[in-house]
């Protein structure tokens, strides 16, 4: 495995570089990118590329400084945005709000929303319209 390039046996220098690149400034830049582009189709590779680090370095940085993954942070930002549009009443249905921010599994979305906000997304929307 050491003879040919592979993804099984890595270069120890790469891991050291990833750990070194896992700085607070990388996290702040990634947070800004996520918050500005949460409604877009956004992958961890896209974010890492814009931060000029590897996806693994981005993972290390978020774990070290926020104790979560970049994906979990993106999901939380998107949940907050859905909550905001539901409270404003600026969408006609919960499904429209969820789809706008890339939540395409209604059951999973409802469970996550309820865990974070303590109520069903429909309840938030009904309260906004009353």
PDB file of C-alpha atoms in Angstrom:
ATOM      1  CA  UNK A   1       0.000   0.000   0.000  1.00  0.00           C
ATOM      2  CA  UNK A   2       2.878   2.374   0.565  1.00  0.00           C
ATOM      3  CA  UNK A   3       4.103   1.884  -3.017  1.00  0.00           C
ATOM      4  CA  UNK A   4       1.085   3.304  -4.857  1.00  0.00           C
ATOM      5  CA  UNK A   5      -1.046   6.327  -4.097  1.00  0.00           C
ATOM      6  CA  UNK A   6      -4.150   5.325  -2.145  1.00  0.00           C
ATOM      7  CA  UNK A   7      -6.634   6.522   0.397  1.00  0.00           C
ATOM      8  CA  UNK A   8      -5.963   3.741   2.897  1.00  0.00           C
ATOM      9  CA  UNK A   9      -2.451   4.577   4.027  1.00  0.00           C
ATOM     10  CA  UNK A  10      -2.124   8.327   4.387  1.00  0.00           C
ATOM     11  CA  UNK A  11       0.805  10.643   4.646  1.00  0.00           C
ATOM     12  CA  UNK A  12       1.330  11.643   8.283  1.00  0.00           C
ATOM     13  CA  UNK A  13       2.358  15.103   7.124  1.00  0.00           C
ATOM     14  CA  UNK A  14      -1.134  15.600   5.653  1.00  0.00           C
ATOM     15  CA  UNK A  15      -2.776  14.902   9.008  1.00  0.00           C
ATOM     16  CA  UNK A  16      -0.374  17.280  10.739  1.00  0.00           C
ATOM     17  CA  UNK A  17      -1.120  19.972   8.159  1.00  0.00           C
ATOM     18  CA  UNK A  18      -4.870  19.484   8.608  1.00  0.00           C
ATOM     19  CA  UNK A  19      -4.538  19.836  12.374  1.00  0.00           C
ATOM     20  CA  UNK A  20      -2.395  22.975  11.924  1.00  0.00           C
ATOM     21  CA  UNK A  21      -4.917  24.484   9.475  1.00  0.00           C
ATOM     22  CA  UNK A  22      -7.765  23.947  11.958  1.00  0.00           C
ATOM     23  CA  UNK A  23      -7.665  27.534  13.213  1.00  0.00           C
ATOM     24  CA  UNK A  24     -10.343  29.814  14.619  1.00  0.00           C
ATOM     25  CA  UNK A  25     -10.048  32.052  11.546  1.00  0.00           C
ATOM     26  CA  UNK A  26     -10.959  29.085   9.310  1.00  0.00           C
ATOM     27  CA  UNK A  27     -14.065  28.507  11.422  1.00  0.00           C
ATOM     28  CA  UNK A  28     -15.098  32.174  11.261  1.00  0.00           C
ATOM     29  CA  UNK A  29     -14.680  32.232   7.484  1.00  0.00           C
ATOM     30  CA  UNK A  30     -16.626  28.995   7.103  1.00  0.00           C
ATOM     31  CA  UNK A  31     -19.403  30.306   9.362  1.00  0.00           C
ATOM     32  CA  UNK A  32     -19.688  33.432   7.222  1.00  0.00           C
ATOM     33  CA  UNK A  33     -19.851  31.348   4.025  1.00  0.00           C
ATOM     34  CA  UNK A  34     -22.494  29.048   5.516  1.00  0.00           C
ATOM     35  CA  UNK A  35     -24.615  31.913   6.832  1.00  0.00           C
ATOM     36  CA  UNK A  36     -24.464  33.840   3.542  1.00  0.00           C
ATOM     37  CA  UNK A  37     -25.164  30.834   1.313  1.00  0.00           C
ATOM     38  CA  UNK A  38     -27.362  28.585   3.473  1.00  0.00           C
ATOM     39  CA  UNK A  39     -30.140  28.556   0.877  1.00  0.00           C
ATOM     40  CA  UNK A  40     -27.723  27.411  -1.845  1.00  0.00           C
ATOM     41  CA  UNK A  41     -26.644  23.880  -2.608  1.00  0.00           C
ATOM     42  CA  UNK A  42     -23.525  23.883  -0.468  1.00  0.00           C
ATOM     43  CA  UNK A  43     -21.134  20.981   0.133  1.00  0.00           C
ATOM     44  CA  UNK A  44     -18.379  20.655   2.679  1.00  0.00           C
ATOM     45  CA  UNK A  45     -15.890  20.474  -0.190  1.00  0.00           C
ATOM     46  CA  UNK A  46     -17.160  23.829  -1.478  1.00  0.00           C
ATOM     47  CA  UNK A  47     -16.752  25.424   1.933  1.00  0.00           C
ATOM     48  CA  UNK A  48     -13.285  23.929   2.466  1.00  0.00           C
ATOM     49  CA  UNK A  49     -12.170  25.117  -0.977  1.00  0.00           C
ATOM     50  CA  UNK A  50     -13.344  28.668  -0.238  1.00  0.00           C
ATOM     51  CA  UNK A  51     -11.497  28.543   3.107  1.00  0.00           C
ATOM     52  CA  UNK A  52      -8.331  27.264   1.366  1.00  0.00           C
ATOM     53  CA  UNK A  53      -8.137  24.151   3.554  1.00  0.00           C
ATOM     54  CA  UNK A  54      -8.884  20.480   3.081  1.00  0.00           C
ATOM     55  CA  UNK A  55     -12.304  19.117   4.062  1.00  0.00           C
ATOM     56  CA  UNK A  56     -10.579  17.243   6.905  1.00  0.00           C
ATOM     57  CA  UNK A  57      -9.000  20.458   8.202  1.00  0.00           C
ATOM     58  CA  UNK A  58     -12.455  22.032   8.161  1.00  0.00           C
ATOM     59  CA  UNK A  59     -13.764  19.090  10.200  1.00  0.00           C
ATOM     60  CA  UNK A  60     -10.907  19.449  12.700  1.00  0.00           C
ATOM     61  CA  UNK A  61     -11.495  23.187  13.017  1.00  0.00           C
ATOM     62  CA  UNK A  62     -15.206  22.871  13.728  1.00  0.00           C
ATOM     63  CA  UNK A  63     -14.661  20.032  16.204  1.00  0.00           C
ATOM     64  CA  UNK A  64     -11.932  21.946  18.011  1.00  0.00           C
ATOM     65  CA  UNK A  65     -13.614  25.346  18.188  1.00  0.00           C
ATOM     66  CA  UNK A  66     -17.381  24.655  18.070  1.00  0.00           C
ATOM     67  CA  UNK A  67     -17.599  21.014  19.161  1.00  0.00           C
ATOM     68  CA  UNK A  68     -19.732  20.144  16.131  1.00  0.00           C
ATOM     69  CA  UNK A  69     -19.271  19.290  12.474  1.00  0.00           C
ATOM     70  CA  UNK A  70     -19.590  21.794   9.631  1.00  0.00           C
ATOM     71  CA  UNK A  71     -22.609  19.837   8.416  1.00  0.00           C
ATOM     72  CA  UNK A  72     -24.317  20.114  11.818  1.00  0.00           C
ATOM     73  CA  UNK A  73     -23.628  23.853  11.837  1.00  0.00           C
ATOM     74  CA  UNK A  74     -25.129  24.199   8.340  1.00  0.00           C
ATOM     75  CA  UNK A  75     -28.234  22.265   9.405  1.00  0.00           C
ATOM     76  CA  UNK A  76     -28.674  24.503  12.456  1.00  0.00           C
ATOM     77  CA  UNK A  77     -28.360  27.659  10.362  1.00  0.00           C
ATOM     78  CA  UNK A  78     -30.919  26.278   7.917  1.00  0.00           C
ATOM     79  CA  UNK A  79     -33.289  25.325  10.750  1.00  0.00           C
ATOM     80  CA  UNK A  80     -32.997  28.853  12.146  1.00  0.00           C
ATOM     81  CA  UNK A  81     -33.814  30.310   8.723  1.00  0.00           C
ATOM     82  CA  UNK A  82     -36.866  28.055   8.344  1.00  0.00           C
ATOM     83  CA  UNK A  83     -37.999  29.078  11.821  1.00  0.00           C
ATOM     84  CA  UNK A  84     -37.602  32.735  10.875  1.00  0.00           C
ATOM     85  CA  UNK A  85     -39.680  32.500   7.671  1.00  0.00           C
ATOM     86  CA  UNK A  86     -42.356  30.470   9.475  1.00  0.00           C
ATOM     87  CA  UNK A  87     -42.570  33.082  12.259  1.00  0.00           C
ATOM     88  CA  UNK A  88     -42.763  35.878   9.688  1.00  0.00           C
ATOM     89  CA  UNK A  89     -45.496  34.072   7.802  1.00  0.00           C
ATOM     90  CA  UNK A  90     -43.645  34.822   4.562  1.00  0.00           C
ATOM     91  CA  UNK A  91     -44.245  31.309   3.178  1.00  0.00           C
ATOM     92  CA  UNK A  92     -47.611  29.693   2.486  1.00  0.00           C
ATOM     93  CA  UNK A  93     -46.740  26.219   3.797  1.00  0.00           C
ATOM     94  CA  UNK A  94     -44.244  24.439   6.009  1.00  0.00           C
ATOM     95  CA  UNK A  95     -43.203  22.328   3.017  1.00  0.00           C
ATOM     96  CA  UNK A  96     -42.282  25.447   1.044  1.00  0.00           C
ATOM     97  CA  UNK A  97     -40.146  26.752   3.898  1.00  0.00           C
ATOM     98  CA  UNK A  98     -38.445  23.400   4.391  1.00  0.00           C
ATOM     99  CA  UNK A  99     -37.706  22.925   0.689  1.00  0.00           C
ATOM    100  CA  UNK A 100     -36.326  26.468   0.398  1.00  0.00           C
ATOM    101  CA  UNK A 101     -33.579  25.480   2.845  1.00  0.00           C
ATOM    102  CA  UNK A 102     -32.914  21.949   1.552  1.00  0.00           C
ATOM    103  CA  UNK A 103     -35.015  19.898   3.951  1.00  0.00           C
ATOM    104  CA  UNK A 104     -36.608  17.358   1.652  1.00  0.00           C
ATOM    105  CA  UNK A 105     -37.590  14.644   4.143  1.00  0.00           C
ATOM    106  CA  UNK A 106     -40.673  16.022   5.924  1.00  0.00           C
ATOM    107  CA  UNK A 107     -40.576  13.531   8.791  1.00  0.00           C
ATOM    108  CA  UNK A 108     -36.936  14.064   9.631  1.00  0.00           C
ATOM    109  CA  UNK A 109     -37.327  17.832   9.250  1.00  0.00           C
ATOM    110  CA  UNK A 110     -40.288  17.896  11.647  1.00  0.00           C
ATOM    111  CA  UNK A 111     -38.396  15.853  14.251  1.00  0.00           C
ATOM    112  CA  UNK A 112     -35.314  18.093  14.083  1.00  0.00           C
ATOM    113  CA  UNK A 113     -37.439  21.250  14.166  1.00  0.00           C
ATOM    114  CA  UNK A 114     -39.375  20.031  17.208  1.00  0.00           C
ATOM    115  CA  UNK A 115     -36.135  19.096  19.017  1.00  0.00           C
ATOM    116  CA  UNK A 116     -34.664  22.551  18.475  1.00  0.00           C
ATOM    117  CA  UNK A 117     -37.729  24.800  18.859  1.00  0.00           C
ATOM    118  CA  UNK A 118     -39.999  22.734  21.101  1.00  0.00           C
ATOM    119  CA  UNK A 119     -42.988  22.789  18.753  1.00  0.00           C
ATOM    120  CA  UNK A 120     -44.058  21.503  15.356  1.00  0.00           C
ATOM    121  CA  UNK A 121     -43.276  23.734  12.376  1.00  0.00           C
ATOM    122  CA  UNK A 122     -46.996  23.922  11.596  1.00  0.00           C
ATOM    123  CA  UNK A 123     -47.658  25.430  15.021  1.00  0.00           C
ATOM    124  CA  UNK A 124     -45.113  28.163  14.331  1.00  0.00           C
ATOM    125  CA  UNK A 125     -46.761  28.966  10.999  1.00  0.00           C
ATOM    126  CA  UNK A 126     -50.291  28.994  12.467  1.00  0.00           C
ATOM    127  CA  UNK A 127     -49.194  31.355  15.243  1.00  0.00           C
ATOM    128  CA  UNK A 128     -47.682  33.683  12.652  1.00  0.00           C
ATOM    129  CA  UNK A 129     -50.926  33.855  10.670  1.00  0.00           C
ATOM    130  CA  UNK A 130     -53.067  34.617  13.701  1.00  0.00           C
TER     131      UNK A 130
END
